[in-house]
């Protein structure tokens, strides 16, 4: 338990800082551009991370929203109920996960449609010989073809959105004080460690995506959609009364408004 608390102290103490919430979006943009430059000007040799079938990509990134949803749900429920004692407020705050799910679904569907309507089926990865008879990506792949369209980076979008959402929700830890002997303390500590680990995985895999995959324009659009999803909710809508609201904390609305004005 002591080791778990030390991990929670380090991870939680790092991610709850106002400076992290303020500068993480800029850090993601900078790492996306820097990684893209490396990919274009001095590509790195193939490695474990450049393999799309690696463990982190297969079991974490491809289901990034599921991991984020499943860990944030108990975290928001426990911390918000501990601070307010109001089930209605907790349900209202949990609706942020429904909003996030809607953003994830709409954006990924949009990306898929864009790739479909801008793409064509080719006989080889070198984009030789268009197969006019195959009108969809699924049909093209089923017949052994290679589909090429404008493939907005879903990884760049989702990892940006998930990392920023976790950091926003963990701001509540400034207010959470629990008895070490209470089971609630153990549950919240474990969730802080899991969410902290997940955030670092998301940021690391975001950088790997920038270095190894997609064209620059595809990553720019993906990152932009992730930033818009985050700012449109936590930076704008959640500041309003008719919204799921921000995590409960002292003068949260004033502090939040000030942080986005700077």
mmCIF file of C-alpha atoms in Angstrom:
data_model
loop_
_atom_site.group_PDB
_atom_site.id
_atom_site.type_symbol
_atom_site.label_atom_id
_atom_site.label_comp_id
_atom_site.label_asym_id
_atom_site.label_seq_id
_atom_site.Cartn_x
_atom_site.Cartn_y
_atom_site.Cartn_z
ATOM 1 C CA UNK A 1 0.000 0.000 0.000
ATOM 2 C CA UNK A 2 2.885 2.344 0.756
ATOM 3 C CA UNK A 3 4.327 1.915 -2.730
ATOM 4 C CA UNK A 4 0.889 2.520 -4.242
ATOM 5 C CA UNK A 5 0.538 5.749 -2.257
ATOM 6 C CA UNK A 6 3.968 6.934 -3.403
ATOM 7 C CA UNK A 7 3.012 6.313 -7.019
ATOM 8 C CA UNK A 8 -0.285 8.144 -6.479
ATOM 9 C CA UNK A 9 1.541 11.054 -4.828
ATOM 10 C CA UNK A 10 3.934 11.384 -7.769
ATOM 11 C CA UNK A 11 1.446 10.842 -10.594
ATOM 12 C CA UNK A 12 -1.417 12.758 -9.002
ATOM 13 C CA UNK A 13 0.847 15.559 -7.814
ATOM 14 C CA UNK A 14 2.190 15.980 -11.347
ATOM 15 C CA UNK A 15 -1.088 15.858 -13.243
ATOM 16 C CA UNK A 16 -3.173 18.086 -10.940
ATOM 17 C CA UNK A 17 -0.931 21.091 -11.399
ATOM 18 C CA UNK A 18 -2.574 24.024 -13.124
ATOM 19 C CA UNK A 19 0.554 24.422 -15.272
ATOM 20 C CA UNK A 20 0.067 20.909 -16.661
ATOM 21 C CA UNK A 21 -3.536 21.655 -17.638
ATOM 22 C CA UNK A 22 -2.472 24.931 -19.199
ATOM 23 C CA UNK A 23 0.566 23.762 -21.150
ATOM 24 C CA UNK A 24 -0.200 20.128 -22.017
ATOM 25 C CA UNK A 25 -2.203 21.111 -25.145
ATOM 26 C CA UNK A 26 0.741 23.156 -26.402
ATOM 27 C CA UNK A 27 3.151 20.333 -25.533
ATOM 28 C CA UNK A 28 1.062 17.891 -27.568
ATOM 29 C CA UNK A 29 1.023 20.215 -30.578
ATOM 30 C CA UNK A 30 4.788 20.769 -30.298
ATOM 31 C CA UNK A 31 5.512 17.031 -30.004
ATOM 32 C CA UNK A 32 3.251 16.300 -32.972
ATOM 33 C CA UNK A 33 5.124 18.804 -35.145
ATOM 34 C CA UNK A 34 8.559 17.709 -33.887
ATOM 35 C CA UNK A 35 7.756 14.024 -34.400
ATOM 36 C CA UNK A 36 6.440 14.729 -37.884
ATOM 37 C CA UNK A 37 9.656 16.559 -38.776
ATOM 38 C CA UNK A 38 11.669 13.562 -37.608
ATOM 39 C CA UNK A 39 9.495 11.269 -39.744
ATOM 40 C CA UNK A 40 9.916 13.433 -42.855
ATOM 41 C CA UNK A 41 13.561 14.512 -42.524
ATOM 42 C CA UNK A 42 15.287 11.714 -40.627
ATOM 43 C CA UNK A 43 13.078 8.638 -40.282
ATOM 44 C CA UNK A 44 13.937 6.376 -37.364
ATOM 45 C CA UNK A 45 14.643 2.683 -38.019
ATOM 46 C CA UNK A 46 11.792 0.244 -37.505
ATOM 47 C CA UNK A 47 11.307 -0.851 -33.920
ATOM 48 C CA UNK A 48 8.804 -2.384 -31.520
ATOM 49 C CA UNK A 49 6.925 0.931 -31.430
ATOM 50 C CA UNK A 50 6.688 1.222 -35.222
ATOM 51 C CA UNK A 51 4.870 -2.112 -35.400
ATOM 52 C CA UNK A 52 1.112 -1.497 -35.420
ATOM 53 C CA UNK A 53 0.614 -4.854 -33.708
ATOM 54 C CA UNK A 54 2.699 -4.007 -30.625
ATOM 55 C CA UNK A 55 1.106 -4.576 -27.216
ATOM 56 C CA UNK A 56 0.571 -0.898 -26.362
ATOM 57 C CA UNK A 57 -1.154 -0.212 -29.652
ATOM 58 C CA UNK A 58 -3.182 -3.407 -29.769
ATOM 59 C CA UNK A 59 -4.403 -3.542 -26.184
ATOM 60 C CA UNK A 60 -4.401 0.121 -25.161
ATOM 61 C CA UNK A 61 -4.461 2.685 -27.968
ATOM 62 C CA UNK A 62 -7.002 0.942 -30.194
ATOM 63 C CA UNK A 63 -9.433 0.906 -27.262
ATOM 64 C CA UNK A 64 -8.221 4.148 -25.688
ATOM 65 C CA UNK A 65 -11.698 5.542 -25.101
ATOM 66 C CA UNK A 66 -12.835 2.306 -23.416
ATOM 67 C CA UNK A 67 -9.874 2.457 -20.983
ATOM 68 C CA UNK A 68 -10.448 6.150 -20.306
ATOM 69 C CA UNK A 69 -14.203 5.677 -19.822
ATOM 70 C CA UNK A 70 -13.879 2.667 -17.511
ATOM 71 C CA UNK A 71 -11.333 4.320 -15.215
ATOM 72 C CA UNK A 72 -12.866 7.797 -15.157
ATOM 73 C CA UNK A 73 -16.350 6.460 -14.334
ATOM 74 C CA UNK A 74 -15.495 5.189 -10.805
ATOM 75 C CA UNK A 75 -13.014 8.029 -10.248
ATOM 76 C CA UNK A 76 -15.578 10.750 -10.993
ATOM 77 C CA UNK A 77 -18.289 8.919 -9.038
ATOM 78 C CA UNK A 78 -16.183 8.387 -5.902
ATOM 79 C CA UNK A 79 -14.433 11.755 -5.749
ATOM 80 C CA UNK A 80 -17.482 13.830 -6.632
ATOM 81 C CA UNK A 81 -19.759 12.004 -4.183
ATOM 82 C CA UNK A 82 -17.112 12.245 -1.456
ATOM 83 C CA UNK A 83 -16.918 16.017 -1.909
ATOM 84 C CA UNK A 84 -20.600 16.819 -2.424
ATOM 85 C CA UNK A 85 -22.640 13.913 -1.069
ATOM 86 C CA UNK A 86 -25.195 14.626 -3.791
ATOM 87 C CA UNK A 87 -26.149 11.760 -6.082
ATOM 88 C CA UNK A 88 -27.788 14.126 -8.560
ATOM 89 C CA UNK A 89 -24.615 16.158 -8.966
ATOM 90 C CA UNK A 90 -22.584 12.976 -9.395
ATOM 91 C CA UNK A 91 -24.897 11.785 -12.171
ATOM 92 C CA UNK A 92 -24.643 15.191 -13.803
ATOM 93 C CA UNK A 93 -20.860 15.029 -13.713
ATOM 94 C CA UNK A 94 -20.846 11.464 -15.018
ATOM 95 C CA UNK A 95 -22.660 12.730 -18.091
ATOM 96 C CA UNK A 96 -19.280 14.120 -19.176
ATOM 97 C CA UNK A 97 -18.500 10.530 -20.163
ATOM 98 C CA UNK A 98 -21.603 10.407 -22.364
ATOM 99 C CA UNK A 99 -20.525 13.675 -23.975
ATOM 100 C CA UNK A 100 -17.040 12.235 -24.497
ATOM 101 C CA UNK A 101 -18.519 9.096 -26.036
ATOM 102 C CA UNK A 102 -20.583 11.215 -28.434
ATOM 103 C CA UNK A 103 -17.482 13.215 -29.424
ATOM 104 C CA UNK A 104 -15.519 10.005 -29.975
ATOM 105 C CA UNK A 105 -18.281 8.443 -32.091
ATOM 106 C CA UNK A 106 -19.002 11.520 -34.214
ATOM 107 C CA UNK A 107 -15.339 12.264 -34.924
ATOM 108 C CA UNK A 108 -14.301 8.702 -35.750
ATOM 109 C CA UNK A 109 -17.344 8.296 -37.998
ATOM 110 C CA UNK A 110 -16.493 11.575 -39.724
ATOM 111 C CA UNK A 111 -12.888 10.463 -40.259
ATOM 112 C CA UNK A 112 -14.058 7.162 -41.736
ATOM 113 C CA UNK A 113 -16.425 8.927 -44.140
ATOM 114 C CA UNK A 114 -13.749 11.385 -45.223
ATOM 115 C CA UNK A 115 -11.362 8.529 -45.986
ATOM 116 C CA UNK A 116 -14.127 6.735 -47.899
ATOM 117 C CA UNK A 117 -15.188 9.685 -50.075
ATOM 118 C CA UNK A 118 -11.621 10.815 -50.821
ATOM 119 C CA UNK A 119 -10.210 7.345 -51.437
ATOM 120 C CA UNK A 120 -9.746 4.843 -54.227
ATOM 121 C CA UNK A 121 -8.762 1.191 -54.393
ATOM 122 C CA UNK A 122 -5.345 0.360 -55.851
ATOM 123 C CA UNK A 123 -3.639 -2.857 -56.861
ATOM 124 C CA UNK A 124 -0.476 -2.171 -54.814
ATOM 125 C CA UNK A 125 0.793 -0.005 -51.938
ATOM 126 C CA UNK A 126 2.621 2.062 -54.579
ATOM 127 C CA UNK A 127 -0.856 3.260 -55.690
ATOM 128 C CA UNK A 128 -0.609 1.647 -59.089
ATOM 129 C CA UNK A 129 -3.622 0.466 -61.037
ATOM 130 C CA UNK A 130 -6.927 1.827 -59.779
ATOM 131 C CA UNK A 131 -9.623 -0.790 -59.204
ATOM 132 C CA UNK A 132 -12.743 1.078 -60.220
ATOM 133 C CA UNK A 133 -15.045 -1.817 -59.342
ATOM 134 C CA UNK A 134 -14.288 -1.534 -55.603
ATOM 135 C CA UNK A 135 -16.153 1.408 -54.119
ATOM 136 C CA UNK A 136 -15.493 0.880 -50.403
ATOM 137 C CA UNK A 137 -12.461 0.310 -48.194
ATOM 138 C CA UNK A 138 -13.893 -2.940 -46.826
ATOM 139 C CA UNK A 139 -14.562 -4.361 -50.287
ATOM 140 C CA UNK A 140 -11.160 -3.221 -51.502
ATOM 141 C CA UNK A 141 -9.314 -4.975 -48.650
ATOM 142 C CA UNK A 142 -11.496 -8.054 -48.976
ATOM 143 C CA UNK A 143 -10.409 -8.404 -52.619
ATOM 144 C CA UNK A 144 -6.727 -7.897 -51.797
ATOM 145 C CA UNK A 145 -6.529 -4.261 -52.847
ATOM 146 C CA UNK A 146 -5.044 -1.234 -51.094
ATOM 147 C CA UNK A 147 -7.315 1.685 -50.176
ATOM 148 C CA UNK A 148 -5.842 5.168 -50.178
ATOM 149 C CA UNK A 149 -7.724 8.267 -49.062
ATOM 150 C CA UNK A 150 -7.288 11.197 -46.687
ATOM 151 C CA UNK A 151 -6.914 9.233 -43.454
ATOM 152 C CA UNK A 152 -7.184 11.707 -40.555
ATOM 153 C CA UNK A 153 -5.204 10.303 -37.638
ATOM 154 C CA UNK A 154 -7.698 8.782 -35.223
ATOM 155 C CA UNK A 155 -4.842 8.088 -32.801
ATOM 156 C CA UNK A 156 -3.804 11.749 -32.738
ATOM 157 C CA UNK A 157 -7.409 12.769 -32.105
ATOM 158 C CA UNK A 158 -8.263 10.219 -29.445
ATOM 159 C CA UNK A 159 -4.999 10.304 -27.492
ATOM 160 C CA UNK A 160 -5.141 14.098 -27.356
ATOM 161 C CA UNK A 161 -8.745 14.127 -26.186
ATOM 162 C CA UNK A 162 -8.310 11.330 -23.620
ATOM 163 C CA UNK A 163 -5.122 12.723 -22.068
ATOM 164 C CA UNK A 164 -6.595 16.219 -21.702
ATOM 165 C CA UNK A 165 -9.873 14.890 -20.288
ATOM 166 C CA UNK A 166 -8.090 12.822 -17.630
ATOM 167 C CA UNK A 167 -5.958 15.783 -16.577
ATOM 168 C CA UNK A 168 -9.060 17.970 -16.298
ATOM 169 C CA UNK A 169 -10.917 15.448 -14.131
ATOM 170 C CA UNK A 170 -7.920 14.835 -11.870
ATOM 171 C CA UNK A 171 -7.963 18.500 -10.834
ATOM 172 C CA UNK A 172 -10.525 17.423 -8.221
ATOM 173 C CA UNK A 173 -7.696 15.852 -6.202
ATOM 174 C CA UNK A 174 -6.855 19.322 -4.856
ATOM 175 C CA UNK A 175 -9.998 19.011 -2.733
ATOM 176 C CA UNK A 176 -10.098 15.283 -1.902
ATOM 177 C CA UNK A 177 -8.994 14.418 1.649
ATOM 178 C CA UNK A 178 -9.604 10.852 2.848
ATOM 179 C CA UNK A 179 -8.768 8.779 5.918
ATOM 180 C CA UNK A 180 -5.906 6.385 5.081
ATOM 181 C CA UNK A 181 -7.659 3.584 6.955
ATOM 182 C CA UNK A 182 -10.820 3.946 4.887
ATOM 183 C CA UNK A 183 -11.454 1.739 1.846
ATOM 184 C CA UNK A 184 -12.347 4.871 -0.139
ATOM 185 C CA UNK A 185 -8.758 6.057 0.242
ATOM 186 C CA UNK A 186 -7.467 2.776 -1.221
ATOM 187 C CA UNK A 187 -9.919 2.894 -4.137
ATOM 188 C CA UNK A 188 -9.127 6.505 -5.065
ATOM 189 C CA UNK A 189 -5.371 5.910 -4.691
ATOM 190 C CA UNK A 190 -5.524 2.910 -7.044
ATOM 191 C CA UNK A 191 -7.560 4.890 -9.578
ATOM 192 C CA UNK A 192 -5.111 7.813 -9.439
ATOM 193 C CA UNK A 193 -2.215 5.450 -10.191
ATOM 194 C CA UNK A 194 -4.130 3.789 -13.040
ATOM 195 C CA UNK A 195 -5.214 7.104 -14.568
ATOM 196 C CA UNK A 196 -1.754 8.592 -14.179
ATOM 197 C CA UNK A 197 -0.159 5.574 -15.868
ATOM 198 C CA UNK A 198 -2.772 5.738 -18.622
ATOM 199 C CA UNK A 199 -2.104 9.426 -19.249
ATOM 200 C CA UNK A 200 1.620 8.834 -19.661
ATOM 201 C CA UNK A 201 0.884 5.934 -22.045
ATOM 202 C CA UNK A 202 -1.428 8.179 -24.096
ATOM 203 C CA UNK A 203 1.157 10.966 -24.337
ATOM 204 C CA UNK A 204 3.959 8.520 -25.194
ATOM 205 C CA UNK A 205 1.916 6.771 -27.884
ATOM 206 C CA UNK A 206 0.838 10.164 -29.254
ATOM 207 C CA UNK A 207 4.520 10.956 -29.786
ATOM 208 C CA UNK A 208 5.112 7.541 -31.370
ATOM 209 C CA UNK A 209 2.220 8.199 -33.757
ATOM 210 C CA UNK A 210 3.816 11.507 -34.722
ATOM 211 C CA UNK A 211 7.198 9.854 -35.359
ATOM 212 C CA UNK A 212 6.134 6.695 -37.188
ATOM 213 C CA UNK A 213 2.681 7.063 -38.757
ATOM 214 C CA UNK A 214 0.505 9.255 -40.998
ATOM 215 C CA UNK A 215 1.275 12.368 -43.015
ATOM 216 C CA UNK A 216 1.691 15.725 -41.294
ATOM 217 C CA UNK A 217 -1.666 17.076 -42.491
ATOM 218 C CA UNK A 218 -3.481 13.969 -41.237
ATOM 219 C CA UNK A 219 -1.931 14.358 -37.768
ATOM 220 C CA UNK A 220 -2.614 18.088 -37.696
ATOM 221 C CA UNK A 221 -6.320 17.520 -38.354
ATOM 222 C CA UNK A 222 -6.484 14.654 -35.852
ATOM 223 C CA UNK A 223 -4.812 16.697 -33.115
ATOM 224 C CA UNK A 224 -6.978 19.703 -33.951
ATOM 225 C CA UNK A 225 -10.178 17.686 -33.528
ATOM 226 C CA UNK A 226 -8.902 16.389 -30.171
ATOM 227 C CA UNK A 227 -8.134 19.912 -29.002
ATOM 228 C CA UNK A 228 -11.507 21.191 -30.190
ATOM 229 C CA UNK A 229 -13.308 18.372 -28.377
ATOM 230 C CA UNK A 230 -11.470 19.219 -25.149
ATOM 231 C CA UNK A 231 -11.698 22.998 -25.346
ATOM 232 C CA UNK A 232 -15.280 23.010 -26.588
ATOM 233 C CA UNK A 233 -16.306 21.116 -23.440
ATOM 234 C CA UNK A 234 -13.955 21.968 -20.550
ATOM 235 C CA UNK A 235 -12.927 25.354 -21.902
ATOM 236 C CA UNK A 236 -16.372 26.572 -22.932
ATOM 237 C CA UNK A 237 -19.552 24.490 -22.466
ATOM 238 C CA UNK A 238 -18.782 23.113 -18.991
ATOM 239 C CA UNK A 239 -18.344 26.660 -17.733
ATOM 240 C CA UNK A 240 -22.070 27.200 -18.331
ATOM 241 C CA UNK A 241 -24.852 26.309 -15.898
ATOM 242 C CA UNK A 242 -26.693 24.098 -18.430
ATOM 243 C CA UNK A 243 -23.861 21.562 -18.726
ATOM 244 C CA UNK A 244 -22.295 18.599 -16.910
ATOM 245 C CA UNK A 245 -20.115 21.165 -15.158
ATOM 246 C CA UNK A 246 -16.505 21.122 -14.021
ATOM 247 C CA UNK A 247 -15.004 18.913 -11.293
ATOM 248 C CA UNK A 248 -15.988 20.338 -7.872
ATOM 249 C CA UNK A 249 -13.224 22.472 -6.415
ATOM 250 C CA UNK A 250 -12.879 25.762 -4.624
ATOM 251 C CA UNK A 251 -13.888 28.623 -6.931
ATOM 252 C CA UNK A 252 -13.537 26.234 -9.847
ATOM 253 C CA UNK A 253 -15.422 28.342 -12.332
ATOM 254 C CA UNK A 254 -13.452 31.520 -11.628
ATOM 255 C CA UNK A 255 -10.134 29.698 -11.682
ATOM 256 C CA UNK A 256 -11.046 27.931 -14.898
ATOM 257 C CA UNK A 257 -12.134 31.101 -16.622
ATOM 258 C CA UNK A 258 -8.932 32.853 -15.559
ATOM 259 C CA UNK A 259 -6.752 29.969 -16.748
ATOM 260 C CA UNK A 260 -8.178 30.117 -20.275
ATOM 261 C CA UNK A 261 -7.929 33.897 -20.446
ATOM 262 C CA UNK A 262 -4.166 33.786 -19.913
#
